[in-house]
Amino acid sequence: MTDLTIIGTGNMARGLAARAVAAGRSVQLLAHEDKAKADSLAAELDGKITTGVLGEQLTGALVIPAVYFDASRAIVEQYGDALTGKVYVDITNPVDFATFDSLSVPADSSAAEELQKATGAKVVKAFNTTFAATLSDGTVAGHPLDVLIAGDDAAATQAVVEFASAAGLNPVVVGPQRRAHQLEHMGFLHILLSANEELPAYQWNSALKVVPAA
């Protein structure tokens, strides 16, 4: 068994795995098809990482698919009952890429809530407001990244809080799972800032920060 299973080998998977290594957590890293990609990333990060490919048994207590929303739904369908009881961390922003002007989930729902309908896992929303480029270091302009977290299951939410804290990040629980609706709109706005060439200061290197009063 491992502490986390991270699915994917792209930039978000790299950032999450780097934070897991910094936290001293053991990681199962699953590539989509090419195990060599997982092996290469594991060697680069030099932590307690085992590798495999999507479809293999999930060994992590926390499962974090570092993929787009549609791929995340496919993972839930593929693993079925094997996810029951696990903490499933949904990091997605379900952007409608056909229009790049809205989200692709029902107006009164969220990716996290849609995934919860399809799985017996305990779905917790987190990391959707952080960019891959900032996760590797865990800071922006000297400030630790805020990880905004929404979940219904107290133990599952706490597990994500503990991971983020151990990784040197600042966990902020914003409420129950339905707050994922607001988090995904925040994540989408953050994406739009970085995709706007007229705002060169925000090019995937910024962070959303909640600053409490002194």
Short mmCIF file of C-alpha atoms in Angstrom, two decimals, residues 16-144:
data_model
loop_
_atom_site.label_atom_id
_atom_site.label_comp_id
_atom_site.label_asym_id
_atom_site.label_seq_id
_atom_site.Cartn_x
_atom_site.Cartn_y
_atom_site.Cartn_z
CA LEU A 16 1.55 16.82 -7.06
CA ALA A 17 4.19 14.11 -6.95
CA ALA A 18 6.86 16.69 -6.09
CA ARG A 19 4.74 17.90 -3.16
CA ALA A 20 4.15 14.31 -2.06
CA VAL A 21 7.89 13.63 -2.08
CA ALA A 22 8.48 16.84 -0.10
CA ALA A 23 5.91 15.60 2.42
CA GLY A 24 7.69 12.25 2.74
CA ARG A 25 4.67 10.39 1.38
CA SER A 26 4.82 7.19 -0.63
CA VAL A 27 3.33 7.42 -4.12
CA GLN A 28 1.97 5.04 -6.72
CA LEU A 29 2.36 6.81 -10.07
CA LEU A 30 0.26 5.41 -12.91
CA ALA A 31 0.85 6.44 -16.51
CA HIS A 32 -2.01 6.30 -18.98
CA GLU A 33 -0.33 3.76 -21.25
CA ASP A 34 3.43 4.25 -21.34
CA LYS A 35 4.98 3.07 -18.07
CA ALA A 36 8.32 4.53 -19.18
CA LYS A 37 6.88 8.01 -18.61
CA ALA A 38 6.03 7.14 -15.02
CA ASP A 39 9.46 5.57 -14.54
CA SER A 40 11.17 8.71 -15.89
CA LEU A 41 9.22 11.04 -13.62
CA ALA A 42 9.81 8.82 -10.60
CA ALA A 43 13.56 8.79 -11.26
CA GLU A 44 13.58 12.56 -11.60
CA LEU A 45 11.78 13.14 -8.29
CA ASP A 46 13.78 10.51 -6.39
CA GLY A 47 11.21 9.71 -3.74
CA LYS A 48 9.26 6.71 -2.48
CA ILE A 49 7.51 6.15 -5.79
CA THR A 50 6.31 2.96 -7.43
CA THR A 51 5.13 3.03 -11.02
CA GLY A 52 2.60 1.34 -13.24
CA VAL A 53 -0.09 2.01 -15.82
CA LEU A 54 -3.76 2.90 -15.62
CA GLY A 55 -5.84 -0.21 -14.95
CA GLU A 56 -3.52 -1.69 -12.33
CA GLN A 57 -4.71 -2.08 -8.75
CA LEU A 58 -4.89 1.20 -6.85
CA THR A 59 -2.64 1.05 -3.79
CA GLY A 60 -3.07 4.60 -2.47
CA ALA A 61 -5.49 5.62 0.27
CA LEU A 62 -5.79 8.95 -1.56
CA VAL A 63 -6.38 8.73 -5.31
CA ILE A 64 -5.58 11.88 -7.29
CA PRO A 65 -6.22 11.68 -11.04
CA ALA A 66 -4.20 14.53 -12.58
CA VAL A 67 -6.35 14.54 -15.70
CA TYR A 68 -9.16 16.52 -17.35
CA PHE A 69 -12.75 16.06 -16.21
CA ASP A 70 -13.82 13.70 -19.01
CA ALA A 71 -10.81 11.48 -18.33
CA SER A 72 -11.62 11.55 -14.63
CA ARG A 73 -15.14 10.29 -15.34
CA ALA A 74 -13.65 7.49 -17.42
CA ILE A 75 -11.35 6.53 -14.53
CA VAL A 76 -14.31 6.36 -12.14
CA GLU A 77 -16.14 4.12 -14.59
CA GLN A 78 -13.09 1.92 -15.22
CA TYR A 79 -12.31 1.25 -11.54
CA GLY A 80 -15.89 0.99 -10.34
CA ASP A 81 -16.19 -0.64 -6.93
CA ALA A 82 -12.40 -0.63 -6.46
CA LEU A 83 -12.71 3.04 -5.54
CA THR A 84 -15.27 2.46 -2.79
CA GLY A 85 -14.02 3.80 0.52
CA LYS A 86 -11.02 5.58 -0.97
CA VAL A 87 -10.51 9.34 -0.88
CA TYR A 88 -10.85 10.60 -4.45
CA VAL A 89 -9.33 14.06 -4.88
CA ASP A 90 -10.94 15.88 -7.77
CA ILE A 91 -8.58 18.57 -9.09
CA THR A 92 -10.46 19.28 -12.32
CA ASN A 93 -11.89 22.46 -13.77
CA PRO A 94 -14.58 21.23 -16.18
CA VAL A 95 -14.00 23.91 -18.80
CA ASP A 96 -16.07 23.72 -21.99
CA PHE A 97 -13.15 23.79 -24.41
CA ALA A 98 -15.47 24.14 -27.40
CA THR A 99 -16.40 27.65 -26.30
CA PHE A 100 -13.80 28.41 -23.60
CA ASP A 101 -16.56 30.57 -22.12
CA SER A 102 -18.30 28.30 -19.61
CA LEU A 103 -18.12 25.06 -17.64
CA SER A 104 -19.35 21.75 -19.03
CA VAL A 105 -21.29 20.60 -15.96
CA PRO A 106 -24.91 21.52 -15.07
CA ALA A 107 -25.25 25.09 -13.84
CA ASP A 108 -26.30 23.93 -10.36
CA SER A 109 -23.59 21.28 -10.02
CA SER A 110 -19.82 20.76 -10.20
CA ALA A 111 -17.33 18.21 -11.44
CA ALA A 112 -16.90 16.91 -7.89
CA GLU A 113 -20.63 16.43 -7.43
CA GLU A 114 -21.02 14.74 -10.80
CA LEU A 115 -18.17 12.35 -9.98
CA GLN A 116 -19.68 11.62 -6.57
CA LYS A 117 -22.89 10.44 -8.27
CA ALA A 118 -20.86 7.80 -10.11
CA THR A 119 -18.57 6.42 -7.38
CA GLY A 120 -18.50 4.99 -3.89
CA ALA A 121 -15.29 6.89 -3.21
CA LYS A 122 -15.30 9.92 -0.92
CA VAL A 123 -14.84 12.77 -3.37
CA VAL A 124 -13.00 15.83 -2.08
CA LYS A 125 -12.41 18.91 -4.22
CA ALA A 126 -8.88 20.34 -3.97
CA PHE A 127 -5.96 21.70 -6.00
CA ASN A 128 -8.17 22.99 -8.84
CA THR A 129 -7.16 26.59 -8.09
CA THR A 130 -3.42 25.86 -8.20
CA PHE A 131 -1.34 25.74 -11.36
CA ALA A 132 1.12 22.98 -12.17
CA ALA A 133 4.07 25.35 -12.50
CA THR A 134 3.61 26.60 -8.95
CA LEU A 135 3.03 23.23 -7.31
CA SER A 136 6.56 21.97 -7.84
CA ASP A 137 7.94 24.69 -5.56
CA GLY A 138 4.80 25.06 -3.48
CA THR A 139 5.15 28.83 -3.28
CA VAL A 140 4.54 31.99 -5.29
CA ALA A 141 6.37 35.21 -4.44
CA GLY A 142 7.45 33.66 -1.16
CA HIS A 143 3.93 32.70 -0.11
CA PRO A 144 2.89 29.06 0.35
#
